[in-house]
mmCIF file of C-alpha atoms in Angstrom:
data_model
loop_
_atom_site.group_PDB
_atom_site.id
_atom_site.type_symbol
_atom_site.label_atom_id
_atom_site.label_comp_id
_atom_site.label_asym_id
_atom_site.label_seq_id
_atom_site.Cartn_x
_atom_site.Cartn_y
_atom_site.Cartn_z
ATOM 1 C CA MET L 1 -62.944 42.405 6.482
ATOM 2 C CA LEU L 2 -61.283 44.124 3.531
ATOM 3 C CA GLY L 3 -57.643 43.218 3.030
ATOM 4 C CA LYS L 4 -56.671 46.891 3.189
ATOM 5 C CA THR L 5 -58.162 47.150 6.676
ATOM 6 C CA ALA L 6 -56.558 43.906 7.872
ATOM 7 C CA GLY L 7 -53.191 45.076 6.575
ATOM 8 C CA GLY L 8 -53.550 48.534 8.115
ATOM 9 C CA LEU L 9 -54.314 47.088 11.539
ATOM 10 C CA THR L 10 -51.513 44.535 11.406
ATOM 11 C CA TRP L 11 -48.885 47.027 10.280
ATOM 12 C CA MET L 12 -50.024 49.750 12.652
ATOM 13 C CA PHE L 13 -49.215 47.474 15.573
ATOM 14 C CA ARG L 14 -46.051 46.101 13.964
ATOM 15 C CA TYR L 15 -44.722 49.647 13.672
ATOM 16 C CA LEU L 16 -45.639 50.479 17.269
ATOM 17 C CA GLU L 17 -43.923 47.332 18.541
ATOM 18 C CA ARG L 18 -40.864 48.197 16.448
ATOM 19 C CA CYS L 19 -40.666 51.595 18.157
ATOM 20 C CA GLU L 20 -40.479 49.927 21.545
ATOM 21 C CA THR L 21 -37.911 47.379 20.388
ATOM 22 C CA SER L 22 -35.688 50.198 19.093
ATOM 23 C CA SER L 23 -35.943 52.069 22.394
ATOM 24 C CA ARG L 24 -34.868 48.986 24.353
ATOM 25 C CA LEU L 25 -31.977 48.250 21.990
ATOM 26 C CA ILE L 26 -30.718 51.830 22.237
ATOM 27 C CA GLU L 27 -30.988 51.721 26.031
ATOM 28 C CA THR L 28 -28.956 48.498 26.126
ATOM 29 C CA GLY L 29 -26.323 49.907 23.773
ATOM 30 C CA PHE L 30 -26.099 53.086 25.840
ATOM 31 C CA ARG L 31 -25.589 51.087 29.044
ATOM 32 C CA ASN L 32 -22.978 48.843 27.430
ATOM 33 C CA ALA L 33 -21.082 51.799 25.996
ATOM 34 C CA LEU L 34 -20.985 53.489 29.404
ATOM 35 C CA THR L 35 -19.668 50.420 31.198
ATOM 36 C CA ARG L 36 -17.244 49.293 28.453
ATOM 37 C CA PRO L 37 -16.163 52.413 26.531
ATOM 38 C CA ALA L 38 -13.248 50.588 24.887
ATOM 39 C CA THR L 39 -15.699 48.419 22.924
ATOM 40 C CA ALA L 40 -18.394 51.071 22.404
ATOM 41 C CA ALA L 41 -18.162 50.931 18.600
ATOM 42 C CA ASP L 42 -18.738 47.160 18.647
ATOM 43 C CA GLU L 43 -21.693 47.596 20.983
ATOM 44 C CA TRP L 44 -23.368 50.104 18.651
ATOM 45 C CA ALA L 45 -22.649 47.920 15.625
ATOM 46 C CA ALA L 46 -24.420 45.079 17.448
ATOM 47 C CA VAL L 47 -27.434 47.306 18.122
ATOM 48 C CA LEU L 48 -27.651 48.133 14.417
ATOM 49 C CA ASP L 49 -27.393 44.432 13.555
ATOM 50 C CA ALA L 50 -30.201 43.564 15.961
ATOM 51 C CA SER L 51 -32.414 46.244 14.445
ATOM 52 C CA GLY L 52 -31.538 45.146 10.900
ATOM 53 C CA ALA L 53 -30.259 48.632 10.071
ATOM 54 C CA ARG L 54 -26.474 48.186 9.693
ATOM 55 C CA LYS L 55 -26.458 48.312 5.876
ATOM 56 C CA ALA L 56 -28.653 51.428 5.750
ATOM 57 C CA TYR L 57 -26.536 53.085 8.427
ATOM 58 C CA LEU L 58 -23.246 52.438 6.612
ATOM 59 C CA GLU L 59 -24.665 54.016 3.464
ATOM 60 C CA ARG L 60 -24.745 57.304 5.399
ATOM 61 C CA HIS L 61 -22.007 56.959 8.029
ATOM 62 C CA ALA L 62 -18.441 55.648 8.066
ATOM 63 C CA ALA L 63 -18.052 54.778 11.767
ATOM 64 C CA PHE L 64 -20.198 53.406 14.591
ATOM 65 C CA GLU L 65 -20.276 56.525 16.742
ATOM 66 C CA GLN L 66 -22.829 56.702 19.535
ATOM 67 C CA SER L 67 -24.403 60.026 18.604
ATOM 68 C CA ALA L 68 -24.756 59.028 14.947
ATOM 69 C CA VAL L 69 -26.196 55.588 15.699
ATOM 70 C CA VAL L 70 -28.678 56.905 18.264
ATOM 71 C CA ASP L 71 -29.845 59.669 15.917
ATOM 72 C CA PHE L 72 -30.163 57.196 13.027
ATOM 73 C CA LEU L 73 -32.293 54.828 15.114
ATOM 74 C CA LEU L 74 -34.420 57.563 16.662
ATOM 75 C CA ARG L 75 -34.907 60.315 14.106
ATOM 76 C CA ASP L 76 -33.510 59.558 10.656
ATOM 77 C CA LYS L 77 -36.395 59.373 8.184
ATOM 78 C CA SER L 78 -34.151 57.650 5.641
ATOM 79 C CA ASN L 79 -34.188 54.715 8.092
ATOM 80 C CA PRO L 80 -37.604 53.025 7.743
ATOM 81 C CA SER L 81 -37.110 51.413 11.159
ATOM 82 C CA SER L 82 -36.294 54.611 13.056
ATOM 83 C CA VAL L 83 -38.682 55.483 15.861
ATOM 84 C CA LEU L 84 -39.842 58.608 14.043
ATOM 85 C CA SER L 85 -40.459 56.705 10.784
ATOM 86 C CA CYS L 86 -42.300 53.930 12.614
ATOM 87 C CA VAL L 87 -44.566 56.188 14.661
ATOM 88 C CA GLU L 88 -45.490 58.176 11.549
ATOM 89 C CA ASN L 89 -46.260 54.962 9.642
ATOM 90 C CA ALA L 90 -48.295 53.680 12.586
ATOM 91 C CA ARG L 91 -50.393 56.847 12.618
ATOM 92 C CA MET L 92 -50.817 56.740 8.826
ATOM 93 C CA ASN L 93 -52.135 53.182 9.067
ATOM 94 C CA ALA L 94 -54.365 54.169 11.997
ATOM 95 C CA ARG L 95 -55.910 56.889 9.824
ATOM 96 C CA LEU L 96 -56.572 54.361 7.066
ATOM 97 C CA VAL L 97 -58.448 52.079 9.488
ATOM 98 C CA ARG L 98 -59.903 54.849 11.677
ATOM 99 C CA THR L 99 -63.457 53.482 11.534
ATOM 100 C CA ALA L 100 -62.287 50.079 12.793
ATOM 101 C CA LEU L 101 -60.684 51.556 15.924
ATOM 102 C CA SER L 102 -62.283 52.737 19.128
ATOM 103 C CA ARG L 103 -62.043 56.459 19.780
ATOM 104 C CA GLU L 104 -59.654 55.794 22.672
ATOM 105 C CA VAL L 105 -57.247 53.774 20.521
ATOM 106 C CA TRP L 106 -57.194 56.388 17.770
ATOM 107 C CA GLU L 107 -56.568 59.157 20.294
ATOM 108 C CA ALA L 108 -53.788 57.151 21.956
ATOM 109 C CA VAL L 109 -52.048 56.548 18.603
ATOM 110 C CA ASN L 110 -52.453 60.181 17.605
ATOM 111 C CA GLU L 111 -51.097 61.348 20.962
ATOM 112 C CA CYS L 112 -48.185 58.909 20.641
ATOM 113 C CA TRP L 113 -47.314 60.470 17.288
ATOM 114 C CA MET L 114 -47.601 64.038 18.542
ATOM 115 C CA VAL L 115 -45.613 63.445 21.736
ATOM 116 C CA LEU L 116 -42.787 61.521 20.065
ATOM 117 C CA LYS L 117 -42.629 63.900 17.105
ATOM 118 C CA GLY L 118 -42.163 66.729 19.608
ATOM 119 C CA ALA L 119 -39.586 64.813 21.651
ATOM 120 C CA LEU L 120 -37.567 63.983 18.528
ATOM 121 C CA VAL L 121 -37.722 67.341 16.778
ATOM 122 C CA HIS L 122 -34.077 67.910 17.742
ATOM 123 C CA LYS L 123 -31.140 65.555 18.160
ATOM 124 C CA VAL L 124 -31.303 63.894 21.594
ATOM 125 C CA ASN L 125 -28.275 64.449 23.822
ATOM 126 C CA ASP L 126 -26.894 61.814 26.190
ATOM 127 C CA ARG L 127 -28.346 63.520 29.261
ATOM 128 C CA ASP L 128 -31.910 63.393 27.920
ATOM 129 C CA LEU L 129 -31.672 59.990 26.209
ATOM 130 C CA PRO L 130 -32.968 57.815 29.103
ATOM 131 C CA GLU L 131 -36.019 60.062 29.517
ATOM 132 C CA VAL L 132 -36.815 59.994 25.789
ATOM 133 C CA LEU L 133 -36.457 56.197 25.609
ATOM 134 C CA ALA L 134 -38.784 55.816 28.606
ATOM 135 C CA LEU L 135 -41.273 58.150 26.897
ATOM 136 C CA ILE L 136 -41.320 55.945 23.782
ATOM 137 C CA ARG L 137 -42.224 52.887 25.857
ATOM 138 C CA GLN L 138 -44.772 54.834 27.889
ATOM 139 C CA GLN L 139 -46.621 56.061 24.804
ATOM 140 C CA ASN L 140 -46.699 52.549 23.355
ATOM 141 C CA ALA L 141 -48.058 51.239 26.649
ATOM 142 C CA LEU L 142 -50.905 53.765 26.476
ATOM 143 C CA VAL L 143 -51.895 52.477 23.031
ATOM 144 C CA ARG L 144 -51.804 48.868 24.260
ATOM 145 C CA GLY L 145 -53.864 49.788 27.300
ATOM 146 C CA ALA L 146 -56.494 51.529 25.186
ATOM 147 C CA THR L 147 -56.595 48.550 22.841
ATOM 148 C CA HIS L 148 -57.111 46.027 25.622
ATOM 149 C CA GLY L 149 -59.560 48.204 27.496
ATOM 150 C CA THR L 150 -61.846 49.399 24.708
ATOM 151 C CA MET L 151 -61.656 47.152 21.637
ATOM 152 C CA LEU L 152 -64.268 44.538 20.836
ATOM 153 C CA ARG L 153 -62.708 41.058 20.665
ATOM 154 C CA ASN L 154 -63.471 40.586 16.977
ATOM 155 C CA ASP L 155 -61.378 40.270 13.813
ATOM 156 C CA VAL L 156 -60.132 43.856 14.240
ATOM 157 C CA PHE L 157 -58.613 43.028 17.619
ATOM 158 C CA ASN L 158 -57.133 39.796 16.280
ATOM 159 C CA PHE L 159 -55.284 41.518 13.436
ATOM 160 C CA CYS L 160 -53.927 44.087 15.910
ATOM 161 C CA ARG L 161 -52.553 41.337 18.111
ATOM 162 C CA ILE L 162 -51.164 39.339 15.200
ATOM 163 C CA GLY L 163 -49.159 42.396 14.142
ATOM 164 C CA THR L 164 -47.792 42.879 17.653
ATOM 165 C CA PHE L 165 -46.655 39.305 18.159
ATOM 166 C CA LEU L 166 -45.242 38.728 14.667
ATOM 167 C CA GLU L 167 -43.037 41.776 15.161
ATOM 168 C CA ARG L 168 -42.110 40.781 18.706
ATOM 169 C CA ALA L 169 -41.154 37.221 17.729
ATOM 170 C CA ASP L 170 -38.974 38.497 14.906
ATOM 171 C CA ALA L 171 -37.262 41.022 17.207
ATOM 172 C CA THR L 172 -36.550 38.527 20.004
ATOM 173 C CA ALA L 173 -35.116 36.011 17.529
ATOM 174 C CA ARG L 174 -32.826 38.595 15.938
ATOM 175 C CA ILE L 175 -31.605 39.888 19.289
ATOM 176 C CA LEU L 176 -30.730 36.351 20.394
ATOM 177 C CA ASP L 177 -28.920 35.637 17.152
ATOM 178 C CA VAL L 178 -26.918 38.851 17.291
ATOM 179 C CA LYS L 179 -25.876 38.080 20.875
ATOM 180 C CA TYR L 180 -24.364 34.786 19.937
ATOM 181 C CA TYR L 181 -22.538 35.926 16.820
ATOM 182 C CA VAL L 182 -21.811 39.616 17.318
ATOM 183 C CA LEU L 183 -21.817 40.565 20.987
ATOM 184 C CA LEU L 184 -19.612 37.672 22.074
ATOM 185 C CA PRO L 185 -16.052 38.857 21.379
ATOM 186 C CA SER L 186 -14.360 35.461 21.306
ATOM 187 C CA ILE L 187 -15.219 31.793 21.596
ATOM 188 C CA SER L 188 -12.881 31.725 24.602
ATOM 189 C CA HIS L 189 -15.320 33.938 26.526
ATOM 190 C CA ILE L 190 -18.217 31.462 26.438
ATOM 191 C CA GLY L 191 -19.282 30.767 30.010
ATOM 192 C CA SER L 192 -17.103 33.548 31.426
ATOM 193 C CA ALA L 193 -18.240 36.457 33.562
ATOM 194 C CA LEU L 194 -18.135 38.670 30.451
ATOM 195 C CA ASP L 195 -20.352 36.244 28.558
ATOM 196 C CA ASN L 196 -22.897 36.174 31.380
ATOM 197 C CA VAL L 197 -22.988 39.980 31.593
ATOM 198 C CA GLN L 198 -23.732 40.141 27.894
ATOM 199 C CA TRP L 199 -26.515 37.580 28.227
ATOM 200 C CA GLU L 200 -27.981 39.657 31.056
ATOM 201 C CA ASN L 201 -27.940 42.644 28.715
ATOM 202 C CA ILE L 202 -30.048 40.628 26.303
ATOM 203 C CA LEU L 203 -32.644 40.326 29.063
ATOM 204 C CA ARG L 204 -32.603 44.100 29.370
ATOM 205 C CA ALA L 205 -33.018 44.464 25.602
ATOM 206 C CA VAL L 206 -36.332 42.601 25.720
ATOM 207 C CA GLY L 207 -37.524 43.948 29.073
ATOM 208 C CA ALA L 208 -37.109 40.569 30.752
ATOM 209 C CA ARG L 209 -34.429 41.096 33.407
ATOM 210 C CA SER L 210 -36.803 41.462 36.367
ATOM 211 C CA SER L 211 -38.996 38.503 35.417
ATOM 212 C CA TYR L 212 -35.962 36.263 34.814
ATOM 213 C CA ARG L 213 -34.501 37.153 38.210
ATOM 214 C CA TRP L 214 -37.888 36.602 39.838
ATOM 215 C CA LEU L 215 -37.839 33.018 38.619
ATOM 216 C CA ASN L 216 -34.106 32.238 38.782
ATOM 217 C CA GLY L 217 -32.544 34.600 41.295
ATOM 218 C CA PRO L 218 -28.958 35.649 40.544
ATOM 219 C CA ASP L 219 -28.212 32.518 38.479
ATOM 220 C CA ILE L 220 -27.274 34.012 35.096
ATOM 221 C CA SER L 221 -26.329 31.530 32.378
ATOM 222 C CA ALA L 222 -26.486 31.517 28.601
ATOM 223 C CA GLN L 223 -28.556 28.337 28.554
ATOM 224 C CA GLY L 224 -30.965 29.534 31.237
ATOM 225 C CA ILE L 225 -31.593 32.853 29.506
ATOM 226 C CA ALA L 226 -31.955 31.269 26.074
ATOM 227 C CA ASP L 227 -34.458 28.781 27.531
ATOM 228 C CA PHE L 228 -36.400 31.685 29.078
ATOM 229 C CA LEU L 229 -36.502 33.723 25.862
ATOM 230 C CA ILE L 230 -37.223 30.808 23.531
ATOM 231 C CA LEU L 231 -39.351 28.257 25.372
ATOM 232 C CA ASP L 232 -40.974 29.869 28.422
ATOM 233 C CA HIS L 233 -44.777 30.094 28.024
ATOM 234 C CA ARG L 234 -45.049 32.865 30.642
ATOM 235 C CA MET L 235 -42.568 35.377 29.259
ATOM 236 C CA PRO L 236 -44.462 37.886 27.030
ATOM 237 C CA ARG L 237 -41.530 38.334 24.651
ATOM 238 C CA SER L 238 -40.411 34.723 24.427
ATOM 239 C CA LEU L 239 -40.638 33.059 21.028
ATOM 240 C CA THR L 240 -43.040 30.411 22.303
ATOM 241 C CA PHE L 241 -45.332 32.981 23.932
ATOM 242 C CA CYS L 242 -45.454 35.102 20.767
ATOM 243 C CA ILE L 243 -46.172 32.194 18.423
ATOM 244 C CA GLU L 244 -48.850 30.876 20.800
ATOM 245 C CA LYS L 245 -50.568 34.265 20.712
ATOM 246 C CA VAL L 246 -50.459 34.431 16.912
ATOM 247 C CA ALA L 247 -51.899 30.910 16.799
ATOM 248 C CA SER L 248 -54.671 31.876 19.210
ATOM 249 C CA ASN L 249 -55.661 34.927 17.183
ATOM 250 C CA LEU L 250 -55.597 32.967 13.924
ATOM 251 C CA ARG L 251 -57.890 30.375 15.508
ATOM 252 C CA TYR L 252 -60.345 33.124 16.434
ATOM 253 C CA LEU L 253 -60.241 34.392 12.848
ATOM 254 C CA ALA L 254 -60.881 30.865 11.540
ATOM 255 C CA LEU L 255 -63.927 30.602 13.800
ATOM 256 C CA GLU L 256 -65.196 34.047 12.816
ATOM 257 C CA TYR L 257 -64.764 33.499 9.078
ATOM 258 C CA GLY L 258 -65.635 29.803 9.148
ATOM 259 C CA GLU L 259 -62.515 28.839 7.232
ATOM 260 C CA ARG L 260 -59.192 27.248 8.164
ATOM 261 C CA LYS L 261 -56.398 28.870 6.158
ATOM 262 C CA ASN L 262 -52.765 28.077 5.314
ATOM 263 C CA SER L 263 -51.474 30.482 7.955
ATOM 264 C CA GLN L 264 -53.213 28.496 10.696
ATOM 265 C CA VAL L 265 -51.639 25.273 9.457
ATOM 266 C CA LYS L 266 -48.209 26.926 9.402
ATOM 267 C CA VAL L 267 -48.436 28.416 12.896
ATOM 268 C CA GLU L 268 -49.537 25.072 14.332
ATOM 269 C CA GLU L 269 -46.470 23.436 12.753
ATOM 270 C CA MET L 270 -44.308 26.082 14.422
ATOM 271 C CA LEU L 271 -45.944 25.423 17.784
ATOM 272 C CA VAL L 272 -45.206 21.705 17.521
ATOM 273 C CA LYS L 273 -41.523 22.478 16.838
ATOM 274 C CA LEU L 274 -41.325 24.739 19.864
ATOM 275 C CA GLU L 275 -43.201 22.339 22.137
ATOM 276 C CA GLU L 276 -40.847 19.508 21.191
ATOM 277 C CA ALA L 277 -37.693 21.621 21.501
ATOM 278 C CA GLU L 278 -35.296 21.217 24.427
ATOM 279 C CA ILE L 279 -32.743 23.884 25.216
ATOM 280 C CA GLU L 280 -29.893 21.387 25.629
ATOM 281 C CA LYS L 281 -30.547 20.011 22.155
ATOM 282 C CA ILE L 282 -30.839 23.525 20.705
ATOM 283 C CA PHE L 283 -27.374 24.410 22.017
ATOM 284 C CA GLU L 284 -25.956 21.071 20.923
ATOM 285 C CA GLU L 285 -27.212 21.465 17.349
ATOM 286 C CA GLY L 286 -26.559 25.220 17.207
ATOM 287 C CA LEU L 287 -28.515 28.181 18.543
ATOM 288 C CA HIS L 288 -27.746 30.169 15.392
ATOM 289 C CA GLU L 289 -29.196 27.450 13.151
ATOM 290 C CA PHE L 290 -32.289 27.144 15.345
ATOM 291 C CA ILE L 291 -32.897 30.895 15.216
ATOM 292 C CA LEU L 292 -32.377 31.056 11.452
ATOM 293 C CA ASP L 293 -34.942 28.283 10.967
ATOM 294 C CA LEU L 294 -37.400 30.089 13.227
ATOM 295 C CA LEU L 295 -36.896 33.412 11.425
ATOM 296 C CA ALA L 296 -37.581 31.648 8.141
ATOM 297 C CA ASP L 297 -40.750 30.180 9.650
ATOM 298 C CA VAL L 298 -41.866 33.621 10.873
ATOM 299 C CA ALA L 299 -41.272 35.069 7.389
ATOM 300 C CA GLU L 300 -43.274 32.243 5.803
ATOM 301 C CA LEU L 301 -46.066 32.644 8.352
ATOM 302 C CA THR L 302 -46.188 36.397 7.665
ATOM 303 C CA ALA L 303 -46.428 35.767 3.915
ATOM 304 C CA ASN L 304 -49.196 33.203 4.475
ATOM 305 C CA ILE L 305 -51.205 35.642 6.611
ATOM 306 C CA GLU L 306 -50.837 38.386 4.002
ATOM 307 C CA THR L 307 -51.951 36.020 1.229
ATOM 308 C CA ASP L 308 -54.778 34.454 3.232
ATOM 309 C CA TYR L 309 -56.270 37.811 4.147
ATOM 310 C CA ARG L 310 -55.276 39.626 0.945
ATOM 311 C CA PHE L 311 -52.959 42.337 2.148
ATOM 312 C CA TYR L 312 -49.269 43.005 1.664
ATOM 313 C CA GLY L 313 -46.715 44.835 3.820
#
């Protein structure tokens, strides 16, 4: 496969996954701001931190106001991570690799772009925000469904999945890190009811609240949630699940191309780290440090994949 095609597929699905992550972060910020209006500015600052957009936002705005933050994350084309920017970049990449996609996948991506472009043509008011955020996730789900239902399980499919899970791992890691260092107002709140509510909001931010409660009931704890989002093999947005999927797709590529590359070596090293990790030890040595190390590993893995398959983001 040409590097341009591999890169187009990977980034198309990274951008689509980023759209969904933004919608979940906005939904969480909106809920937090409604329930704790006194700290609304801090909540929206945390959302910007989790999306990696605080610096870009502050270049255009002086305060963390809800309407400005939501519009920046949804519609502002100066923000490369806004939903509108991401869906347009996803469609652009889909056009570049059109011949590698099934008709159903192309149509789903094109419809996603048209629907979201229409929904975001004007600034979204608070009343319509939940419906628009649900629409973003729905359109992404249609693309995923078309991909799983119609794509041949070859190198094309593998690059699509690698893009999805690299982006998802990066997002989950950043959300966890922001929780511990931004959302928590004071060290004195650790283990308090407030702390547990904020950890539950992290579950909402990654679409994991229902599955966590299915397994653990009402027992909400920082350590339990961190264990679920870092080490659980069953949770589709956990760090372990995402890295396992990237490893699986890289193994398929190695078999298809008959060559073991640096990226496969790197992802296997990451899997060993995660398999040997214990949540008690992670908290003892520092969740922040663990997440920073993992983010560095994800960045190195991404660079290795781009070099191995000759494309660049």
